PDB file of C-alpha atoms in Angstrom:
ATOM      1  CA  MET P  17      74.780 190.468  64.625  1.00  0.00           C
ATOM      2  CA  ASP P  18      77.984 191.851  66.177  1.00  0.00           C
ATOM      3  CA  GLN P  19      76.221 195.202  66.496  1.00  0.00           C
ATOM      4  CA  ASP P  20      73.300 193.489  68.246  1.00  0.00           C
ATOM      5  CA  ARG P  21      75.705 191.808  70.604  1.00  0.00           C
ATOM      6  CA  GLU P  22      77.122 195.158  71.679  1.00  0.00           C
ATOM      7  CA  THR P  23      74.005 197.251  71.973  1.00  0.00           C
ATOM      8  CA  GLY P  24      71.164 194.790  72.393  1.00  0.00           C
ATOM      9  CA  THR P  25      69.358 193.393  75.395  1.00  0.00           C
ATOM     10  CA  GLU P  26      69.650 189.772  74.297  1.00  0.00           C
ATOM     11  CA  PHE P  27      72.126 187.662  76.231  1.00  0.00           C
ATOM     12  CA  GLN P  28      73.956 185.727  73.525  1.00  0.00           C
ATOM     13  CA  PRO P  29      77.363 184.658  74.864  1.00  0.00           C
ATOM     14  CA  LYS P  30      80.077 184.407  72.219  1.00  0.00           C
ATOM     15  CA  PHE P  31      81.622 181.059  73.074  1.00  0.00           C
ATOM     16  CA  ASP P  32      85.072 180.204  71.744  1.00  0.00           C
ATOM     17  CA  ALA P  33      85.900 177.055  69.770  1.00  0.00           C
ATOM     18  CA  ALA P  34      85.894 175.095  73.038  1.00  0.00           C
ATOM     19  CA  GLY P  35      82.445 176.414  73.967  1.00  0.00           C
ATOM     20  CA  LEU P  36      83.761 178.717  76.683  1.00  0.00           C
ATOM     21  CA  VAL P  37      83.739 182.337  77.749  1.00  0.00           C
ATOM     22  CA  THR P  38      86.135 183.935  80.238  1.00  0.00           C
ATOM     23  CA  ALA P  39      84.738 184.629  83.706  1.00  0.00           C
ATOM     24  CA  VAL P  40      86.236 187.156  86.120  1.00  0.00           C
ATOM     25  CA  VAL P  41      85.071 187.114  89.724  1.00  0.00           C
ATOM     26  CA  THR P  42      85.573 190.112  91.974  1.00  0.00           C
ATOM     27  CA  ASP P  43      84.859 190.462  95.667  1.00  0.00           C
ATOM     28  CA  VAL P  44      81.724 192.587  95.960  1.00  0.00           C
ATOM     29  CA  ARG P  45      83.015 193.929  99.281  1.00  0.00           C
ATOM     30  CA  ASN P  46      86.337 195.393  98.131  1.00  0.00           C
ATOM     31  CA  GLY P  47      86.680 195.023  94.343  1.00  0.00           C
ATOM     32  CA  ASP P  48      89.624 192.606  94.511  1.00  0.00           C
ATOM     33  CA  VAL P  49      89.828 190.144  91.641  1.00  0.00           C
ATOM     34  CA  LEU P  50      89.272 186.763  93.290  1.00  0.00           C
ATOM     35  CA  MET P  51      89.816 184.456  90.316  1.00  0.00           C
ATOM     36  CA  VAL P  52      89.634 184.054  86.554  1.00  0.00           C
ATOM     37  CA  ALA P  53      88.046 180.916  85.130  1.00  0.00           C
ATOM     38  CA  HIS P  54      85.890 179.710  82.249  1.00  0.00           C
ATOM     39  CA  MET P  55      82.199 179.025  81.810  1.00  0.00           C
ATOM     40  CA  ASN P  56      80.327 176.989  79.260  1.00  0.00           C
ATOM     41  CA  ALA P  57      76.594 177.317  78.622  1.00  0.00           C
ATOM     42  CA  GLU P  58      75.739 174.908  81.434  1.00  0.00           C
ATOM     43  CA  ALA P  59      77.945 176.720  83.963  1.00  0.00           C
ATOM     44  CA  ILE P  60      76.209 179.985  83.085  1.00  0.00           C
ATOM     45  CA  GLU P  61      72.779 178.368  83.441  1.00  0.00           C
ATOM     46  CA  ARG P  62      73.606 176.772  86.792  1.00  0.00           C
ATOM     47  CA  THR P  63      75.109 180.023  88.086  1.00  0.00           C
ATOM     48  CA  ILE P  64      71.970 181.966  87.191  1.00  0.00           C
ATOM     49  CA  ALA P  65      69.670 179.232  88.524  1.00  0.00           C
ATOM     50  CA  THR P  66      71.422 178.731  91.863  1.00  0.00           C
ATOM     51  CA  GLY P  67      73.045 182.092  92.617  1.00  0.00           C
ATOM     52  CA  GLU P  68      76.352 180.302  93.185  1.00  0.00           C
ATOM     53  CA  ALA P  69      79.247 180.499  90.730  1.00  0.00           C
ATOM     54  CA  HIS P  70      79.760 177.453  88.509  1.00  0.00           C
ATOM     55  CA  PHE P  71      82.589 177.052  86.029  1.00  0.00           C
ATOM     56  CA  TRP P  72      83.883 174.622  83.479  1.00  0.00           C
ATOM     57  CA  SER P  73      87.093 172.975  84.621  1.00  0.00           C
ATOM     58  CA  ARG P  74      89.319 172.642  81.590  1.00  0.00           C
ATOM     59  CA  SER P  75      91.788 170.428  83.471  1.00  0.00           C
ATOM     60  CA  ARG P  76      89.118 168.009  84.708  1.00  0.00           C
ATOM     61  CA  GLY P  77      86.800 168.399  81.733  1.00  0.00           C
ATOM     62  CA  SER P  78      83.743 168.786  83.935  1.00  0.00           C
ATOM     63  CA  LEU P  79      81.277 171.243  85.383  1.00  0.00           C
ATOM     64  CA  TRP P  80      82.529 172.605  88.658  1.00  0.00           C
ATOM     65  CA  ARG P  81      80.534 174.300  91.409  1.00  0.00           C
ATOM     66  CA  LYS P  82      83.132 176.518  93.058  1.00  0.00           C
ATOM     67  CA  GLY P  83      83.444 175.420  96.692  1.00  0.00           C
ATOM     68  CA  GLU P  84      81.837 172.025  96.179  1.00  0.00           C
ATOM     69  CA  THR P  85      84.647 170.387  98.167  1.00  0.00           C
ATOM     70  CA  SER P  86      86.064 173.310 100.184  1.00  0.00           C
ATOM     71  CA  GLY P  87      82.741 174.893 101.058  1.00  0.00           C
ATOM     72  CA  HIS P  88      84.127 178.189  99.809  1.00  0.00           C
ATOM     73  CA  VAL P  89      81.274 178.962  97.498  1.00  0.00           C
ATOM     74  CA  LEU P  90      80.926 182.258  95.656  1.00  0.00           C
ATOM     75  CA  ARG P  91      77.501 183.801  96.219  1.00  0.00           C
ATOM     76  CA  VAL P  92      76.645 185.899  93.163  1.00  0.00           C
ATOM     77  CA  ALA P  93      75.680 189.512  93.834  1.00  0.00           C
ATOM     78  CA  GLU P  94      75.701 190.656  90.217  1.00  0.00           C
ATOM     79  CA  MET P  95      76.565 189.300  86.779  1.00  0.00           C
ATOM     80  CA  ARG P  96      77.603 191.430  83.842  1.00  0.00           C
ATOM     81  CA  VAL P  97      78.681 190.734  80.288  1.00  0.00           C
ATOM     82  CA  ASP P  98      81.146 192.704  78.199  1.00  0.00           C
ATOM     83  CA  CYS P  99      80.640 194.498  74.888  1.00  0.00           C
ATOM     84  CA  ASP P 100      81.244 191.528  72.589  1.00  0.00           C
ATOM     85  CA  GLN P 101      79.810 189.013  75.076  1.00  0.00           C
ATOM     86  CA  ASP P 102      82.875 186.795  75.331  1.00  0.00           C
ATOM     87  CA  ALA P 103      83.608 187.673  78.960  1.00  0.00           C
ATOM     88  CA  ILE P 104      81.503 187.665  82.112  1.00  0.00           C
ATOM     89  CA  TRP P 105      82.111 189.665  85.276  1.00  0.00           C
ATOM     90  CA  ILE P 106      80.669 188.236  88.473  1.00  0.00           C
ATOM     91  CA  LYS P 107      80.597 190.281  91.652  1.00  0.00           C
ATOM     92  CA  ALA P 108      80.424 187.744  94.449  1.00  0.00           C
ATOM     93  CA  GLU P 109      80.535 187.304  98.168  1.00  0.00           C
ATOM     94  CA  PRO P 110      83.076 184.565  98.923  1.00  0.00           C
ATOM     95  CA  ALA P 111      82.340 182.109 101.760  1.00  0.00           C
ATOM     96  CA  GLY P 112      86.066 181.648 102.347  1.00  0.00           C
ATOM     97  CA  PRO P 113      89.431 181.867 100.613  1.00  0.00           C
ATOM     98  CA  ALA P 114      88.751 181.885  96.871  1.00  0.00           C
ATOM     99  CA  CYS P 115      92.087 180.340  95.860  1.00  0.00           C
ATOM    100  CA  HIS P 116      92.811 176.628  96.173  1.00  0.00           C
ATOM    101  CA  THR P 117      96.140 177.611  97.784  1.00  0.00           C
ATOM    102  CA  GLY P 118      94.236 179.040 100.751  1.00  0.00           C
ATOM    103  CA  ALA P 119      94.941 182.640  99.778  1.00  0.00           C
ATOM    104  CA  PRO P 120      91.955 185.029  99.882  1.00  0.00           C
ATOM    105  CA  ASN P 121      92.252 185.359  96.116  1.00  0.00           C
ATOM    106  CA  CYS P 122      94.376 183.872  93.336  1.00  0.00           C
ATOM    107  CA  PHE P 123      96.289 187.099  92.722  1.00  0.00           C
ATOM    108  CA  TYR P 124      98.526 187.059  95.797  1.00  0.00           C
ATOM    109  CA  ARG P 125     101.713 188.122  93.995  1.00  0.00           C
ATOM    110  CA  ARG P 126     102.638 191.421  92.397  1.00  0.00           C
ATOM    111  CA  ILE P 127     104.922 191.545  89.370  1.00  0.00           C
ATOM    112  CA  GLU P 128     107.738 193.917  90.292  1.00  0.00           C
ATOM    113  CA  GLY P 129     111.048 194.340  88.522  1.00  0.00           C
ATOM    114  CA  GLY P 130     110.570 191.081  86.676  1.00  0.00           C
ATOM    115  CA  VAL P 131     110.017 188.973  89.796  1.00  0.00           C
ATOM    116  CA  LEU P 132     107.039 188.137  91.985  1.00  0.00           C
ATOM    117  CA  VAL P 133     106.496 189.746  95.370  1.00  0.00           C
ATOM    118  CA  ARG P 134     103.853 188.633  97.857  1.00  0.00           C
ATOM    119  CA  ALA P 135     101.043 191.204  97.689  1.00  0.00           C
TER     120      ALA P 135
ATOM    121  CA  MET B  24     107.303 173.062  88.138  1.00  0.00           C
ATOM    122  CA  ASP B  25     103.594 173.652  88.760  1.00  0.00           C
ATOM    123  CA  GLN B  26     104.393 173.937  92.455  1.00  0.00           C
ATOM    124  CA  ASP B  27     107.114 176.506  91.673  1.00  0.00           C
ATOM    125  CA  ARG B  28     104.643 178.443  89.592  1.00  0.00           C
ATOM    126  CA  GLU B  29     102.271 178.743  92.538  1.00  0.00           C
ATOM    127  CA  THR B  30     104.651 179.481  95.363  1.00  0.00           C
ATOM    128  CA  GLY B  31     107.801 180.847  93.722  1.00  0.00           C
ATOM    129  CA  THR B  32     109.047 184.324  93.036  1.00  0.00           C
ATOM    130  CA  GLU B  33     109.875 183.637  89.379  1.00  0.00           C
ATOM    131  CA  PHE B  34     107.557 185.203  86.846  1.00  0.00           C
ATOM    132  CA  GLN B  35     106.955 182.417  84.342  1.00  0.00           C
ATOM    133  CA  PRO B  36     103.652 183.057  82.550  1.00  0.00           C
ATOM    134  CA  LYS B  37     101.829 179.926  81.457  1.00  0.00           C
ATOM    135  CA  PHE B  38     100.935 180.799  77.891  1.00  0.00           C
ATOM    136  CA  ASP B  39      98.228 178.824  76.110  1.00  0.00           C
ATOM    137  CA  ALA B  40      98.655 177.119  72.730  1.00  0.00           C
ATOM    138  CA  ALA B  41      98.289 180.518  71.038  1.00  0.00           C
ATOM    139  CA  GLY B  42     101.003 182.039  73.240  1.00  0.00           C
ATOM    140  CA  LEU B  43      98.548 184.084  75.317  1.00  0.00           C
ATOM    141  CA  VAL B  44      97.473 184.674  78.887  1.00  0.00           C
ATOM    142  CA  THR B  45      94.228 186.329  79.968  1.00  0.00           C
ATOM    143  CA  ALA B  46      94.511 189.906  81.209  1.00  0.00           C
ATOM    144  CA  VAL B  47      91.923 191.596  83.426  1.00  0.00           C
ATOM    145  CA  VAL B  48      92.116 195.347  83.900  1.00  0.00           C
ATOM    146  CA  THR B  49      90.391 197.032  86.820  1.00  0.00           C
ATOM    147  CA  ASP B  50      90.058 200.720  87.566  1.00  0.00           C
ATOM    148  CA  VAL B  51      92.445 201.465  90.427  1.00  0.00           C
ATOM    149  CA  ARG B  52      90.087 204.210  91.606  1.00  0.00           C
ATOM    150  CA  ASN B  53      86.916 202.151  92.120  1.00  0.00           C
ATOM    151  CA  GLY B  54      87.632 198.456  91.421  1.00  0.00           C
ATOM    152  CA  ASP B  55      85.379 198.246  88.367  1.00  0.00           C
ATOM    153  CA  VAL B  56      86.465 195.735  85.746  1.00  0.00           C
ATOM    154  CA  LEU B  57      87.344 197.865  82.732  1.00  0.00           C
ATOM    155  CA  MET B  58      88.106 195.149  80.179  1.00  0.00           C
ATOM    156  CA  VAL B  59      89.309 191.616  79.609  1.00  0.00           C
ATOM    157  CA  ALA B  60      91.889 190.973  76.889  1.00  0.00           C
ATOM    158  CA  HIS B  61      94.912 188.837  76.077  1.00  0.00           C
ATOM    159  CA  MET B  62      98.652 189.354  76.332  1.00  0.00           C
ATOM    160  CA  ASN B  63     101.537 187.564  74.668  1.00  0.00           C
ATOM    161  CA  ALA B  64     105.129 187.766  75.899  1.00  0.00           C
ATOM    162  CA  GLU B  65     105.781 190.973  73.948  1.00  0.00           C
ATOM    163  CA  ALA B  66     102.637 192.669  75.300  1.00  0.00           C
ATOM    164  CA  ILE B  67     103.742 191.838  78.840  1.00  0.00           C
ATOM    165  CA  GLU B  68     107.251 193.161  78.168  1.00  0.00           C
ATOM    166  CA  ARG B  69     105.989 196.396  76.620  1.00  0.00           C
ATOM    167  CA  THR B  70     103.519 196.909  79.460  1.00  0.00           C
ATOM    168  CA  ILE B  71     106.245 196.530  82.071  1.00  0.00           C
ATOM    169  CA  ALA B  72     108.708 198.668  80.108  1.00  0.00           C
ATOM    170  CA  THR B  73     106.328 201.552  79.388  1.00  0.00           C
ATOM    171  CA  GLY B  74     103.855 201.494  82.278  1.00  0.00           C
ATOM    172  CA  GLU B  75     101.012 201.513  79.737  1.00  0.00           C
ATOM    173  CA  ALA B  76      98.860 198.456  79.043  1.00  0.00           C
ATOM    174  CA  HIS B  77      99.629 196.564  75.842  1.00  0.00           C
ATOM    175  CA  PHE B  78      97.667 193.573  74.582  1.00  0.00           C
ATOM    176  CA  TRP B  79      97.651 191.098  71.743  1.00  0.00           C
ATOM    177  CA  SER B  80      94.730 191.685  69.423  1.00  0.00           C
ATOM    178  CA  ARG B  81      93.466 188.276  68.346  1.00  0.00           C
ATOM    179  CA  SER B  82      91.187 189.807  65.710  1.00  0.00           C
ATOM    180  CA  ARG B  83      93.937 191.911  64.148  1.00  0.00           C
ATOM    181  CA  GLY B  84      96.783 189.533  64.902  1.00  0.00           C
ATOM    182  CA  SER B  85      99.028 192.308  66.179  1.00  0.00           C
ATOM    183  CA  LEU B  86     100.411 193.974  69.256  1.00  0.00           C
ATOM    184  CA  TRP B  87      98.100 196.686  70.484  1.00  0.00           C
ATOM    185  CA  ARG B  88      98.888 199.568  72.782  1.00  0.00           C
ATOM    186  CA  LYS B  89      95.521 200.309  74.371  1.00  0.00           C
ATOM    187  CA  GLY B  90      94.571 203.872  73.456  1.00  0.00           C
ATOM    188  CA  GLU B  91      96.979 204.160  70.555  1.00  0.00           C
ATOM    189  CA  THR B  92      94.231 205.646  68.389  1.00  0.00           C
ATOM    190  CA  SER B  93      91.715 206.915  70.976  1.00  0.00           C
ATOM    191  CA  GLY B  94      94.248 208.334  73.402  1.00  0.00           C
ATOM    192  CA  HIS B  95      92.503 206.406  76.161  1.00  0.00           C
ATOM    193  CA  VAL B  96      95.602 204.716  77.487  1.00  0.00           C
ATOM    194  CA  LEU B  97      95.615 202.613  80.631  1.00  0.00           C
ATOM    195  CA  ARG B  98      98.341 203.750  83.018  1.00  0.00           C
ATOM    196  CA  VAL B  99      99.443 200.743  85.071  1.00  0.00           C
ATOM    197  CA  ALA B 100      99.365 201.177  88.843  1.00  0.00           C
ATOM    198  CA  GLU B 101      99.998 197.537  89.719  1.00  0.00           C
ATOM    199  CA  MET B 102     100.352 194.178  87.976  1.00  0.00           C
ATOM    200  CA  ARG B 103      99.613 190.839  89.593  1.00  0.00           C
ATOM    201  CA  VAL B 104      99.671 187.239  88.420  1.00  0.00           C
ATOM    202  CA  ASP B 105      97.418 184.422  89.577  1.00  0.00           C
ATOM    203  CA  CYS B 106      98.308 181.121  91.214  1.00  0.00           C
ATOM    204  CA  ASP B 107      99.010 179.130  88.056  1.00  0.00           C
ATOM    205  CA  GLN B 108     100.298 182.175  86.154  1.00  0.00           C
ATOM    206  CA  ASP B 109      97.876 181.992  83.252  1.00  0.00           C
ATOM    207  CA  ALA B 110      96.071 185.223  84.144  1.00  0.00           C
ATOM    208  CA  ILE B 111      97.258 188.747  84.868  1.00  0.00           C
ATOM    209  CA  TRP B 112      95.433 191.417  86.843  1.00  0.00           C
ATOM    210  CA  ILE B 113      96.308 195.011  86.022  1.00  0.00           C
ATOM    211  CA  LYS B 114      95.099 197.844  88.216  1.00  0.00           C
ATOM    212  CA  ALA B 115      95.149 200.899  85.984  1.00  0.00           C
ATOM    213  CA  GLU B 116      94.200 204.510  85.764  1.00  0.00           C
ATOM    214  CA  PRO B 117      92.260 205.001  82.526  1.00  0.00           C
ATOM    215  CA  ALA B 118      92.813 208.206  80.529  1.00  0.00           C
ATOM    216  CA  GLY B 119      89.249 207.995  79.170  1.00  0.00           C
ATOM    217  CA  PRO B 120      86.473 205.505  78.426  1.00  0.00           C
ATOM    218  CA  ALA B 121      88.046 202.052  78.390  1.00  0.00           C
ATOM    219  CA  CYS B 122      85.510 200.506  75.990  1.00  0.00           C
ATOM    220  CA  HIS B 123      85.608 201.080  72.242  1.00  0.00           C
ATOM    221  CA  THR B 124      81.850 201.769  72.453  1.00  0.00           C
ATOM    222  CA  GLY B 125      82.560 204.891  74.500  1.00  0.00           C
ATOM    223  CA  ALA B 126      81.333 203.352  77.747  1.00  0.00           C
ATOM    224  CA  PRO B 127      83.566 203.834  80.803  1.00  0.00           C
ATOM    225  CA  ASN B 128      84.168 200.084  80.820  1.00  0.00           C
ATOM    226  CA  CYS B 129      83.193 197.100  78.666  1.00  0.00           C
ATOM    227  CA  PHE B 130      80.805 195.658  81.259  1.00  0.00           C
ATOM    228  CA  TYR B 131      77.948 198.135  80.852  1.00  0.00           C
ATOM    229  CA  ARG B 132      75.149 195.536  80.955  1.00  0.00           C
ATOM    230  CA  ARG B 133      73.937 193.389  83.808  1.00  0.00           C
ATOM    231  CA  ILE B 134      72.500 189.920  83.174  1.00  0.00           C
ATOM    232  CA  GLU B 135      69.092 189.872  84.825  1.00  0.00           C
ATOM    233  CA  GLY B 136      66.321 187.361  84.291  1.00  0.00           C
ATOM    234  CA  GLY B 137      67.985 186.097  81.125  1.00  0.00           C
ATOM    235  CA  VAL B 138      68.216 189.491  79.447  1.00  0.00           C
ATOM    236  CA  LEU B 139      70.654 192.389  79.519  1.00  0.00           C
ATOM    237  CA  VAL B 140      69.939 195.576  81.412  1.00  0.00           C
ATOM    238  CA  ARG B 141      72.043 198.711  81.181  1.00  0.00           C
ATOM    239  CA  ALA B 142      74.159 198.877  84.347  1.00  0.00           C
TER     240      ALA B 142
END
């Protein structure tokens, strides 16, 4: 089974105890990591069906279409899964800033000498 | 506190109940996502101190210097933290295939039409 997961062609996400996998979204234009979030089975289905990234909001406990309020949707260019199928990589074209803070992506600070520096 | 986490210069990782944050490693040369793993406080410290990526292995329950057996270490070029400080992005130069399967990275399959296709 674990061997199948690594080498096979069947998409069988390995959900954690909360029914989630980790999702990493990068900007298809420049490779920057835009955000890290979580997906449940429904979020994966909706993402594949619509071509727009959906996640599971752990804080709100609900399905979440990224950009549903801001308009800053993430148009999926490619989806990949990792070796043990507990993480998904989405290459996306963002319609606007991907971070709720208004930054282009959520990773706007470098860790340097133990403190954070604006990237 | 949450506001400080988003806007401040203090590095204060938001560990989950298991004492972990999510870590995403990309290849500094081409932006590919190499792997997704987890870090505890010690893994973060060792990574900063040595310039080589360390993680917490949930399956083995131990600190793990990536490449300690394979030699395929991940040399850290830059570390970033996301808005709410529960995810870390490492840009790294890999000394060899980053995936234990021998693939250059763990995301060697695209999700297409519900099945997996070699990327």
